[in-house]
CSV table of C-alpha atoms in Angstrom, one decimal:
chain,number,residue,atom,x,y,z
A,1,UNK,CA,72.0,99.0,110.6
A,2,UNK,CA,73.5,102.4,110.5
A,3,UNK,CA,76.8,103.1,108.8
A,4,UNK,CA,79.9,105.2,108.9
A,5,UNK,CA,80.2,106.4,105.3
A,6,UNK,CA,83.5,108.3,105.6
A,7,UNK,CA,85.5,105.1,106.1
A,8,UNK,CA,84.5,103.3,103.0
A,9,UNK,CA,81.0,101.9,102.9
A,10,UNK,CA,81.6,100.7,99.4
A,11,UNK,CA,83.6,97.8,100.7
A,12,UNK,CA,80.4,95.8,101.2
A,13,UNK,CA,79.2,96.3,97.7
A,14,UNK,CA,82.6,95.6,96.2
A,15,UNK,CA,83.3,92.4,98.1
A,16,UNK,CA,80.0,90.9,99.2
A,17,UNK,CA,77.2,93.0,97.6
A,18,UNK,CA,75.3,93.4,100.7
A,19,UNK,CA,77.2,92.8,103.9
A,20,UNK,CA,77.4,96.0,105.8
A,21,UNK,CA,80.2,98.1,107.3
A,22,UNK,CA,78.5,99.4,110.4
A,23,UNK,CA,79.1,102.4,112.7
A,24,UNK,CA,76.5,101.0,115.1
A,25,UNK,CA,74.3,98.0,115.4
A,26,UNK,CA,71.9,99.0,118.1
A,27,UNK,CA,72.3,99.0,121.9
A,28,UNK,CA,74.3,95.7,122.0
A,29,UNK,CA,77.3,97.2,120.3
A,30,UNK,CA,79.7,99.5,122.2
A,31,UNK,CA,82.6,99.9,119.7
A,32,UNK,CA,82.6,101.2,116.1
A,33,UNK,CA,84.5,99.5,113.3
A,34,UNK,CA,87.7,101.2,112.3
A,35,UNK,CA,89.0,100.5,108.7
A,36,UNK,CA,91.7,102.2,106.6
A,37,UNK,CA,90.8,105.4,104.8
A,38,UNK,CA,91.9,103.8,101.5
A,39,UNK,CA,88.8,101.7,101.7
A,40,UNK,CA,86.8,104.6,100.3
A,41,UNK,CA,88.3,103.9,96.8
A,42,UNK,CA,86.3,100.7,96.6
A,43,UNK,CA,83.2,102.8,95.8
A,44,UNK,CA,84.2,102.6,92.2
A,45,UNK,CA,83.9,98.8,92.3
A,46,UNK,CA,80.4,99.1,93.7
A,47,UNK,CA,79.6,101.3,90.7
A,48,UNK,CA,81.1,98.6,88.4
A,49,UNK,CA,79.0,95.9,90.0
A,50,UNK,CA,75.8,97.9,89.4
A,51,UNK,CA,76.9,98.8,85.9
A,52,UNK,CA,77.4,95.2,84.9
A,53,UNK,CA,73.8,94.3,85.7
A,54,UNK,CA,72.5,96.9,83.3
A,55,UNK,CA,74.7,96.3,80.3
A,56,UNK,CA,73.0,95.2,77.2
A,57,UNK,CA,73.0,91.4,76.6
A,58,UNK,CA,72.2,89.4,73.5
A,59,UNK,CA,69.0,87.3,73.8
A,60,UNK,CA,70.9,84.0,74.3
A,61,UNK,CA,73.0,85.4,77.1
A,62,UNK,CA,70.0,87.0,78.8
A,63,UNK,CA,68.1,83.6,78.8
A,64,UNK,CA,71.2,81.9,80.3
A,65,UNK,CA,71.7,84.5,83.1
A,66,UNK,CA,68.2,85.4,84.1
A,67,UNK,CA,67.9,85.0,87.8
A,68,UNK,CA,71.4,83.4,88.1
A,69,UNK,CA,72.6,85.4,91.1
A,70,UNK,CA,71.9,88.7,89.3
A,71,UNK,CA,70.7,90.7,92.2
A,72,UNK,CA,70.0,94.2,91.1
A,73,UNK,CA,68.2,95.1,94.3
A,74,UNK,CA,71.2,94.7,96.5
A,75,UNK,CA,73.7,96.0,94.0
A,76,UNK,CA,71.7,99.2,93.6
A,77,UNK,CA,71.2,99.4,97.4
A,78,UNK,CA,74.9,99.3,97.8
A,79,UNK,CA,75.4,101.9,95.1
A,80,UNK,CA,73.1,104.2,97.1
A,81,UNK,CA,75.3,103.7,100.1
A,82,UNK,CA,78.5,104.9,98.3
A,83,UNK,CA,76.9,107.6,96.1
A,84,UNK,CA,78.3,110.4,98.2
A,85,UNK,CA,81.9,109.1,97.7
A,86,UNK,CA,81.7,109.4,93.9
A,87,UNK,CA,82.6,112.5,91.9
A,88,UNK,CA,82.4,113.7,88.3
A,89,UNK,CA,81.6,111.1,85.6
A,90,UNK,CA,81.3,108.3,88.2
A,91,UNK,CA,78.8,110.3,90.2
A,92,UNK,CA,76.7,111.0,87.0
A,93,UNK,CA,76.8,107.3,86.0
A,94,UNK,CA,75.6,106.3,89.5
A,95,UNK,CA,72.8,108.8,89.3
A,96,UNK,CA,71.8,107.4,85.9
A,97,UNK,CA,71.8,103.8,87.2
A,98,UNK,CA,69.7,104.9,90.2
A,99,UNK,CA,67.2,107.0,88.2
A,100,UNK,CA,63.6,105.9,87.9
A,101,UNK,CA,62.7,104.6,84.4
A,102,UNK,CA,60.9,106.9,82.1
A,103,UNK,CA,57.2,106.2,81.5
A,104,UNK,CA,54.3,107.8,79.6
A,105,UNK,CA,51.3,106.2,81.3
A,106,UNK,CA,50.4,105.9,85.0
A,107,UNK,CA,47.7,104.1,86.8
A,108,UNK,CA,47.3,104.4,90.6
A,109,UNK,CA,45.6,102.2,93.2
A,110,UNK,CA,45.1,103.0,96.9
A,111,UNK,CA,48.8,102.5,98.0
A,112,UNK,CA,50.8,102.3,94.7
A,113,UNK,CA,51.1,103.6,91.2
A,114,UNK,CA,52.1,101.6,88.1
A,115,UNK,CA,54.1,103.4,85.3
A,116,UNK,CA,54.6,102.0,81.8
A,117,UNK,CA,55.0,102.8,78.1
A,118,UNK,CA,52.1,101.6,75.9
A,119,UNK,CA,54.5,100.4,73.2
A,120,UNK,CA,56.0,97.7,75.5
A,121,UNK,CA,53.2,96.7,77.8
A,122,UNK,CA,49.6,95.7,77.0
A,123,UNK,CA,46.5,97.0,78.9
A,124,UNK,CA,45.7,93.4,79.9
A,125,UNK,CA,49.2,93.0,81.4
A,126,UNK,CA,48.9,96.2,83.4
A,127,UNK,CA,45.6,94.9,84.8
A,128,UNK,CA,47.5,91.8,86.0
A,129,UNK,CA,50.2,93.9,87.6
A,130,UNK,CA,47.7,96.1,89.4
A,131,UNK,CA,45.8,93.0,90.7
A,132,UNK,CA,49.0,91.2,91.7
A,133,UNK,CA,50.5,94.2,93.6
A,134,UNK,CA,47.2,94.8,95.3
A,135,UNK,CA,47.1,91.2,96.5
A,136,UNK,CA,50.8,91.2,97.6
A,137,UNK,CA,50.5,94.5,99.4
A,138,UNK,CA,47.3,93.4,101.2
A,139,UNK,CA,48.8,90.1,102.4
A,140,UNK,CA,51.8,91.8,103.9
A,141,UNK,CA,49.7,94.4,105.6
A,142,UNK,CA,47.3,91.8,106.9
A,143,UNK,CA,50.3,89.9,108.3
A,144,UNK,CA,51.3,93.0,110.3
A,145,UNK,CA,54.2,94.3,108.2
A,146,UNK,CA,54.9,98.0,107.9
A,147,UNK,CA,54.0,99.2,104.4
A,148,UNK,CA,56.6,100.8,102.2
A,149,UNK,CA,57.5,104.3,103.1
A,150,UNK,CA,56.1,107.4,101.3
A,151,UNK,CA,58.6,108.7,98.8
A,152,UNK,CA,58.1,112.5,99.3
A,153,UNK,CA,56.2,113.0,96.0
A,154,UNK,CA,58.6,111.3,93.7
A,155,UNK,CA,56.8,109.6,90.8
A,156,UNK,CA,54.0,112.1,91.1
A,157,UNK,CA,52.7,111.4,94.7
A,158,UNK,CA,53.6,109.7,97.9
A,159,UNK,CA,52.6,106.2,96.8
A,160,UNK,CA,55.0,103.4,96.1
A,161,UNK,CA,55.9,103.4,92.4
A,162,UNK,CA,56.1,100.3,90.2
A,163,UNK,CA,57.8,100.7,86.8
A,164,UNK,CA,57.3,98.3,83.9
A,165,UNK,CA,60.4,97.8,81.7
A,166,UNK,CA,61.9,95.0,79.6
A,167,UNK,CA,64.4,93.9,82.3
A,168,UNK,CA,64.2,90.3,81.1
A,169,UNK,CA,66.5,91.4,78.2
A,170,UNK,CA,69.1,92.2,80.9
A,171,UNK,CA,68.7,88.8,82.6
A,172,UNK,CA,66.7,90.3,85.5
A,173,UNK,CA,63.2,89.3,86.9
A,174,UNK,CA,62.9,92.7,88.6
A,175,UNK,CA,64.3,94.8,91.4
A,176,UNK,CA,63.5,97.5,94.0
A,177,UNK,CA,65.8,100.3,95.1
A,178,UNK,CA,65.6,103.7,96.6
A,179,UNK,CA,66.5,107.2,95.5
A,180,UNK,CA,66.6,108.6,99.0
A,181,UNK,CA,69.9,110.2,100.0
A,182,UNK,CA,70.7,108.8,103.5
A,183,UNK,CA,73.4,110.6,105.4
A,184,UNK,CA,75.9,109.0,107.8
A,185,UNK,CA,74.4,107.9,111.1
A,186,UNK,CA,70.9,108.7,110.0
A,187,UNK,CA,68.1,106.1,110.6
A,188,UNK,CA,68.5,103.4,107.9
A,189,UNK,CA,64.9,103.0,106.7
A,190,UNK,CA,64.0,104.3,103.3
A,191,UNK,CA,61.3,104.4,100.7
A,192,UNK,CA,61.6,102.2,97.6
A,193,UNK,CA,60.5,102.1,94.0
A,194,UNK,CA,60.3,98.8,92.1
A,195,UNK,CA,60.8,97.7,88.5
A,196,UNK,CA,59.1,94.6,87.0
A,197,UNK,CA,59.5,93.0,83.5
A,198,UNK,CA,57.0,94.1,80.8
A,199,UNK,CA,55.6,90.7,79.9
A,200,UNK,CA,57.6,87.8,81.4
A,201,UNK,CA,57.4,86.1,78.0
A,202,UNK,CA,58.6,82.5,77.7
A,203,UNK,CA,61.5,83.3,75.5
A,204,UNK,CA,63.1,85.1,78.4
A,205,UNK,CA,61.5,83.3,81.3
A,206,UNK,CA,60.9,79.7,80.3
A,207,UNK,CA,60.4,78.1,83.7
A,208,UNK,CA,56.9,79.3,84.6
A,209,UNK,CA,53.8,80.9,83.1
A,210,UNK,CA,53.8,84.6,82.5
A,211,UNK,CA,51.4,85.2,85.4
A,212,UNK,CA,53.3,83.0,87.8
A,213,UNK,CA,56.6,84.7,87.0
A,214,UNK,CA,54.9,88.1,87.6
A,215,UNK,CA,53.4,86.9,90.9
A,216,UNK,CA,56.5,85.4,92.5
A,217,UNK,CA,58.7,88.3,91.3
A,218,UNK,CA,56.2,90.9,92.7
A,219,UNK,CA,56.0,89.1,96.0
A,220,UNK,CA,59.8,88.9,96.3
A,221,UNK,CA,60.6,92.4,95.2
A,222,UNK,CA,57.7,94.1,97.0
A,223,UNK,CA,58.9,92.4,100.2
A,224,UNK,CA,62.3,94.2,99.6
A,225,UNK,CA,60.3,97.5,99.6
A,226,UNK,CA,58.8,96.4,102.9
A,227,UNK,CA,62.2,95.5,104.2
A,228,UNK,CA,63.5,99.0,103.2
A,229,UNK,CA,60.8,100.5,105.5
A,230,UNK,CA,62.6,98.8,108.4
A,231,UNK,CA,66.3,98.8,107.4
A,232,UNK,CA,67.5,99.3,103.8
A,233,UNK,CA,71.0,98.3,104.8
A,234,UNK,CA,70.3,95.0,106.7
A,235,UNK,CA,72.5,92.0,106.1
A,236,UNK,CA,72.1,90.8,102.5
A,237,UNK,CA,71.7,87.1,103.3
A,238,UNK,CA,68.7,87.9,105.6
A,239,UNK,CA,67.1,90.2,103.1
A,240,UNK,CA,67.3,87.7,100.3
A,241,UNK,CA,66.4,84.6,102.3
A,242,UNK,CA,63.3,86.2,103.9
A,243,UNK,CA,62.2,87.7,100.6
A,244,UNK,CA,62.4,84.3,99.0
A,245,UNK,CA,60.5,82.8,101.9
A,246,UNK,CA,57.8,85.5,101.5
A,247,UNK,CA,57.1,84.7,97.9
A,248,UNK,CA,56.2,81.2,98.9
A,249,UNK,CA,54.0,82.4,101.7
A,250,UNK,CA,52.0,84.7,99.3
A,251,UNK,CA,51.8,82.2,96.4
A,252,UNK,CA,52.3,78.7,98.0
A,253,UNK,CA,51.2,76.8,94.9
A,254,UNK,CA,53.9,78.2,92.6
A,255,UNK,CA,56.9,76.8,94.4
A,256,UNK,CA,59.4,78.6,92.2
A,257,UNK,CA,61.8,78.9,95.2
A,258,UNK,CA,62.3,75.2,95.4
A,259,UNK,CA,64.8,75.6,92.6
A,260,UNK,CA,67.2,77.3,95.0
A,261,UNK,CA,67.2,74.6,97.7
A,262,UNK,CA,70.1,72.6,96.3
A,263,UNK,CA,72.3,75.8,96.6
A,264,UNK,CA,71.4,76.3,100.3
A,265,UNK,CA,71.5,74.3,103.5
A,266,UNK,CA,69.6,71.4,102.0
A,267,UNK,CA,72.2,70.9,99.2
A,268,UNK,CA,75.3,72.3,100.9
A,269,UNK,CA,74.9,71.9,104.7
A,270,UNK,CA,78.6,72.7,105.2
A,271,UNK,CA,78.2,76.3,104.1
A,272,UNK,CA,77.4,78.8,106.9
A,273,UNK,CA,73.8,79.7,107.0
A,274,UNK,CA,74.5,83.5,106.9
A,275,UNK,CA,76.9,83.5,104.0
A,276,UNK,CA,76.1,85.9,101.2
A,277,UNK,CA,77.5,84.3,98.0
A,278,UNK,CA,78.5,87.1,95.5
A,279,UNK,CA,77.0,86.1,92.2
A,280,UNK,CA,75.7,82.8,93.7
A,281,UNK,CA,72.4,81.4,94.9
A,282,UNK,CA,73.1,80.2,98.5
A,283,UNK,CA,71.3,83.0,100.2
A,284,UNK,CA,68.1,82.2,98.2
A,285,UNK,CA,68.2,78.6,99.3
A,286,UNK,CA,68.4,79.7,102.9
A,287,UNK,CA,64.6,80.6,102.8
A,288,UNK,CA,64.0,77.0,103.9
A,289,UNK,CA,65.4,77.8,107.4
A,290,UNK,CA,62.6,80.4,107.9
A,291,UNK,CA,60.1,77.9,106.6
A,292,UNK,CA,61.4,75.4,109.1
A,293,UNK,CA,61.0,77.9,112.0
A,294,UNK,CA,57.6,78.9,110.8
A,295,UNK,CA,56.4,75.3,110.9
A,296,UNK,CA,57.9,74.7,114.4
A,297,UNK,CA,55.9,77.7,115.6
A,298,UNK,CA,52.8,77.6,113.5
A,299,UNK,CA,50.3,80.5,113.4
A,300,UNK,CA,46.5,79.9,113.2
A,301,UNK,CA,46.2,81.4,109.7
A,302,UNK,CA,48.1,83.6,107.2
A,303,UNK,CA,51.9,84.3,107.2
A,304,UNK,CA,53.9,83.2,110.2
A,305,UNK,CA,54.6,86.2,112.6
A,306,UNK,CA,58.1,85.0,113.3
A,307,UNK,CA,59.8,86.7,110.3
A,308,UNK,CA,57.9,89.9,111.0
A,309,UNK,CA,59.1,89.9,114.6
A,310,UNK,CA,62.6,89.4,113.4
A,311,UNK,CA,62.3,92.4,111.1
A,312,UNK,CA,60.8,94.5,113.9
A,313,UNK,CA,63.9,93.7,116.0
A,314,UNK,CA,66.1,94.6,113.0
A,315,UNK,CA,64.3,97.9,112.6
A,316,UNK,CA,66.8,100.6,111.9
A,317,UNK,CA,64.3,103.5,111.7
A,318,UNK,CA,64.3,106.2,114.3
A,319,UNK,CA,63.8,104.6,117.7
A,320,UNK,CA,64.1,101.0,116.4
A,321,UNK,CA,66.1,98.3,118.1
A,322,UNK,CA,68.4,98.1,115.1
A,323,UNK,CA,69.7,94.6,115.9
A,324,UNK,CA,71.7,93.0,113.0
A,325,UNK,CA,70.2,89.9,111.4
A,326,UNK,CA,71.4,87.0,113.6
A,327,UNK,CA,70.8,89.0,116.8
A,328,UNK,CA,67.3,89.7,115.6
A,329,UNK,CA,66.7,86.0,114.9
A,330,UNK,CA,68.2,85.0,118.2
A,331,UNK,CA,66.1,87.5,120.1
A,332,UNK,CA,62.9,86.4,118.4
A,333,UNK,CA,63.5,82.8,119.3
A,334,UNK,CA,64.5,83.6,122.8
A,335,UNK,CA,61.2,85.4,123.3
A,336,UNK,CA,59.5,82.1,122.6
A,337,UNK,CA,61.7,80.2,125.0
A,338,UNK,CA,63.9,78.7,122.3
A,339,UNK,CA,67.5,79.2,121.1
A,340,UNK,CA,68.9,79.6,117.6
A,341,UNK,CA,71.5,76.9,118.4
A,342,UNK,CA,68.9,74.3,119.2
A,343,UNK,CA,66.7,75.2,116.4
A,344,UNK,CA,69.6,75.2,113.9
A,345,UNK,CA,70.7,71.7,115.1
A,346,UNK,CA,67.2,70.3,114.7
A,347,UNK,CA,66.9,71.9,111.3
A,348,UNK,CA,70.2,70.3,110.2
A,349,UNK,CA,68.9,66.9,111.3
A,350,UNK,CA,65.5,67.4,109.7
A,351,UNK,CA,67.0,68.2,106.4
A,352,UNK,CA,68.0,64.5,106.1
A,353,UNK,CA,64.3,63.7,105.7
A,354,UNK,CA,62.5,66.7,104.3
A,355,UNK,CA,59.6,64.6,103.0
A,356,UNK,CA,58.8,63.8,106.6
A,357,UNK,CA,59.7,67.1,108.3
A,358,UNK,CA,58.2,69.7,106.0
A,359,UNK,CA,54.7,70.3,104.8
A,360,UNK,CA,55.9,70.5,101.2
A,361,UNK,CA,59.0,68.4,101.8
A,362,UNK,CA,58.2,65.9,99.0
A,363,UNK,CA,59.3,68.7,96.6
A,364,UNK,CA,62.6,69.3,98.4
A,365,UNK,CA,66.0,67.7,97.9
A,366,UNK,CA,67.6,65.7,100.8
A,367,UNK,CA,70.7,67.0,102.4
A,368,UNK,CA,73.6,64.7,101.5
A,369,UNK,CA,75.4,62.7,104.1
A,370,UNK,CA,79.0,63.6,104.9
A,371,UNK,CA,80.0,60.0,105.2
A,372,UNK,CA,78.7,56.4,105.7
A,373,UNK,CA,80.0,53.4,107.6
A,374,UNK,CA,78.8,49.8,107.9
A,375,UNK,CA,79.5,48.0,111.2
A,376,UNK,CA,79.3,44.5,112.3
A,377,UNK,CA,79.1,43.5,116.0
A,378,UNK,CA,82.4,44.2,117.7
A,379,UNK,CA,83.6,46.7,115.1
A,380,UNK,CA,84.3,50.4,115.6
A,381,UNK,CA,84.3,53.2,113.1
A,382,UNK,CA,87.4,54.7,114.5
A,383,UNK,CA,87.4,58.5,115.1
A,384,UNK,CA,85.9,60.4,112.2
A,385,UNK,CA,86.8,64.1,112.1
A,386,UNK,CA,85.0,66.9,110.3
A,387,UNK,CA,85.9,70.6,110.4
A,388,UNK,CA,82.9,72.9,110.6
A,389,UNK,CA,82.4,76.6,110.2
A,390,UNK,CA,79.8,78.5,112.2
A,391,UNK,CA,76.1,77.7,111.4
A,392,UNK,CA,77.0,74.6,109.4
A,393,UNK,CA,76.6,70.9,109.8
A,394,UNK,CA,77.4,67.4,108.5
A,395,UNK,CA,75.6,64.1,109.0
A,396,UNK,CA,77.4,60.7,109.3
A,397,UNK,CA,75.4,57.5,108.7
A,398,UNK,CA,76.1,54.2,110.5
A,399,UNK,CA,74.4,51.0,109.4
A,400,UNK,CA,74.6,47.7,111.2
A,401,UNK,CA,75.4,44.8,108.9
A,402,UNK,CA,76.3,41.1,109.0
A,403,UNK,CA,76.4,39.9,112.6
A,404,UNK,CA,74.1,42.7,113.8
A,405,UNK,CA,75.1,44.4,117.1
A,406,UNK,CA,72.8,44.8,120.1
A,407,UNK,CA,73.5,48.6,120.2
A,408,UNK,CA,75.6,51.3,118.7
A,409,UNK,CA,77.5,53.4,121.1
A,410,UNK,CA,78.1,57.0,119.9
A,411,UNK,CA,81.1,58.8,121.4
A,412,UNK,CA,81.6,62.5,120.8
A,413,UNK,CA,84.7,64.6,121.0
A,414,UNK,CA,83.8,68.1,120.0
A,415,UNK,CA,84.8,71.7,120.6
A,416,UNK,CA,83.4,73.1,123.9
A,417,UNK,CA,79.7,73.7,123.7
A,418,UNK,CA,80.2,77.5,124.4
A,419,UNK,CA,81.6,77.5,120.8
A,420,UNK,CA,78.4,76.2,119.4
A,421,UNK,CA,78.9,72.4,119.4
A,422,UNK,CA,75.8,70.3,119.4
A,423,UNK,CA,74.9,66.9,117.9
A,424,UNK,CA,71.6,65.1,117.0
A,425,UNK,CA,71.5,61.3,117.0
A,426,UNK,CA,68.6,59.9,115.1
A,427,UNK,CA,67.6,56.2,114.8
A,428,UNK,CA,65.7,55.0,111.7
A,429,UNK,CA,63.4,52.1,110.9
A,430,UNK,CA,63.7,52.1,107.1
A,431,UNK,CA,63.2,55.7,106.0
A,432,UNK,CA,61.3,56.8,109.0
A,433,UNK,CA,62.8,58.2,112.2
A,434,UNK,CA,62.1,56.3,115.4
A,435,UNK,CA,63.9,58.5,117.9
A,436,UNK,CA,65.9,61.8,117.6
A,437,UNK,CA,68.0,63.1,120.5
A,438,UNK,CA,69.6,66.5,120.8
A,439,UNK,CA,73.0,66.1,122.5
A,440,UNK,CA,74.9,68.9,124.2
A,441,UNK,CA,78.4,67.7,125.1
A,442,UNK,CA,79.9,68.4,128.5
A,443,UNK,CA,82.1,71.5,129.0
A,444,UNK,CA,85.1,69.7,127.4
A,445,UNK,CA,83.1,68.6,124.3
A,446,UNK,CA,82.6,65.0,125.3
A,447,UNK,CA,79.5,62.9,125.5
A,448,UNK,CA,78.5,59.2,125.0
A,449,UNK,CA,75.1,58.0,123.9
A,450,UNK,CA,74.0,54.3,123.3
A,451,UNK,CA,71.2,53.5,120.8
A,452,UNK,CA,69.7,50.0,121.1
A,453,UNK,CA,69.0,48.2,117.9
A,454,UNK,CA,65.7,46.8,119.2
A,455,UNK,CA,66.3,43.3,117.8
A,456,UNK,CA,66.9,44.6,114.3
A,457,UNK,CA,64.1,47.2,114.4
A,458,UNK,CA,66.6,50.0,113.9
A,459,UNK,CA,68.0,50.0,110.4
A,460,UNK,CA,70.6,52.7,110.9
A,461,UNK,CA,71.5,55.7,113.0
A,462,UNK,CA,72.7,59.1,111.8
A,463,UNK,CA,74.8,61.5,113.8
A,464,UNK,CA,74.5,65.1,112.8
A,465,UNK,CA,77.5,67.2,114.0
A,466,UNK,CA,76.7,70.9,114.3
A,467,UNK,CA,78.5,74.1,114.8
A,468,UNK,CA,75.7,76.4,115.8
A,469,UNK,CA,77.9,79.3,116.9
A,470,UNK,CA,76.8,82.9,116.2
A,471,UNK,CA,79.7,84.5,117.9
A,472,UNK,CA,81.4,87.2,115.7
A,473,UNK,CA,83.4,90.4,115.8
A,474,UNK,CA,81.2,92.8,113.8
A,475,UNK,CA,82.9,95.1,111.3
A,476,UNK,CA,86.3,93.5,111.6
A,477,UNK,CA,86.9,91.9,108.2
A,478,UNK,CA,87.3,93.7,104.9
A,479,UNK,CA,86.2,90.6,102.9
A,480,UNK,CA,83.6,89.1,105.2
A,481,UNK,CA,80.5,87.8,103.4
A,482,UNK,CA,78.8,87.2,106.8
A,483,UNK,CA,76.4,89.0,109.2
A,484,UNK,CA,77.3,92.5,110.3
A,485,UNK,CA,80.4,92.5,108.1
A,486,UNK,CA,81.8,90.3,110.9
A,487,UNK,CA,84.7,87.9,111.5
A,488,UNK,CA,83.2,84.7,113.0
A,489,UNK,CA,85.0,83.5,116.2
A,490,UNK,CA,84.3,79.8,115.9
A,491,UNK,CA,85.0,78.7,112.3
A,492,UNK,CA,87.0,75.6,111.3
A,493,UNK,CA,86.2,73.7,114.5
A,494,UNK,CA,87.2,70.0,114.5
A,495,UNK,CA,84.2,67.8,115.5
A,496,UNK,CA,84.9,64.1,116.0
A,497,UNK,CA,82.6,61.0,116.4
A,498,UNK,CA,83.3,57.3,117.0
A,499,UNK,CA,80.7,54.6,116.9
A,500,UNK,CA,81.2,51.2,118.5
A,501,UNK,CA,78.9,48.3,117.5
A,502,UNK,CA,78.2,46.6,120.8
A,503,UNK,CA,77.9,42.7,120.4
């Protein structure tokens, strides 16, 4: 996405560390955002956010904060965006934070160079870095991704530069950023350089082995460098979710990204999918949505092409479509005859049984229910209301008990389907699903569905209420953490369900 820098691009960094204030979003947009001139003063807050990441920390604090929402890639990306608004001391500090680390030794491979200081990194470790980046780069290129952009000779040549530094002491795994100066309304692709830790020693990174930490970090951060080659200023949730997805594609046996699932749609289905949580982990947990889509549209071998096709539609380089994140996802699914709304509804339902629905689902947490009811024959649950924001869901469980009914009649009273209302009704035998029905209510939001109990063969039904809306007004809200710096049009919708136990 391209941006209007004169009206305060620092807002995104200050308030959401990654959502963007656009001047255009590609051909589908016809109006530019208009925000107060005073917004430009927020650039100082973007600088403060970046500064905080690189302040010295004592060892205990560093161990406690490593990886905990400390996203240097997007913080520095946003500082790049507002650099032209800073003057004097602030500008010099920004330049220092964005500067490439000093290094005394360099070793180059075909497409990248590794830079390090012998006092802090061993020759064996540098061998591992070179082998890992070679593997990561080749997998992305083989999957059809654009390689990182040449950097105009910075770092000694046009290759992508990888710097080795003790960033674990700062509570960081690593990061990528750019030192390209991008002017207003220019194409938004950029080269990148990356920084990785100098040893991933257990004292700083206790969760995995040193090599596994190196591998998943390299896969994640190098994918950011690939993203920059398409659009360095794309929506932050999309950048982080797809980078976290990519690390699992490259190194599927490490499963480090499973730790984030409880913070995303599996653990918190009521949080909008495209929310970027400043200092939080929601966006990392959203990687499972892209895993779900990849498994619905499997490829013969290698990485699923779906995410690559989304980035090709988000491409903000010269002549690129420049769709913002959700538009790129929608267009990619539409090209396969599917809709984001239907896939999101199915995804929300599948998250109630990940061990059945995902290849690695036995490792995943189960999305919690939003309520449970037990019903005897002749009883009704009464109307149950839930307020849902866009791209969120809740699941209600209904279990026959006592004098078991012949059927359960599900009555829906939802917002109009043009606002994203969908439901999925799933019948279970024990822990296994027997039937699963996607329900689109009529134009008034009403629908009725009857599920037979099959003489006791059905142990329960679950009704997943979904707000699958992606309608938004881009660039309208100063504090929006959502796609295209937008104001969603269909938040806080009341969705109601009543279940009658038919005698």
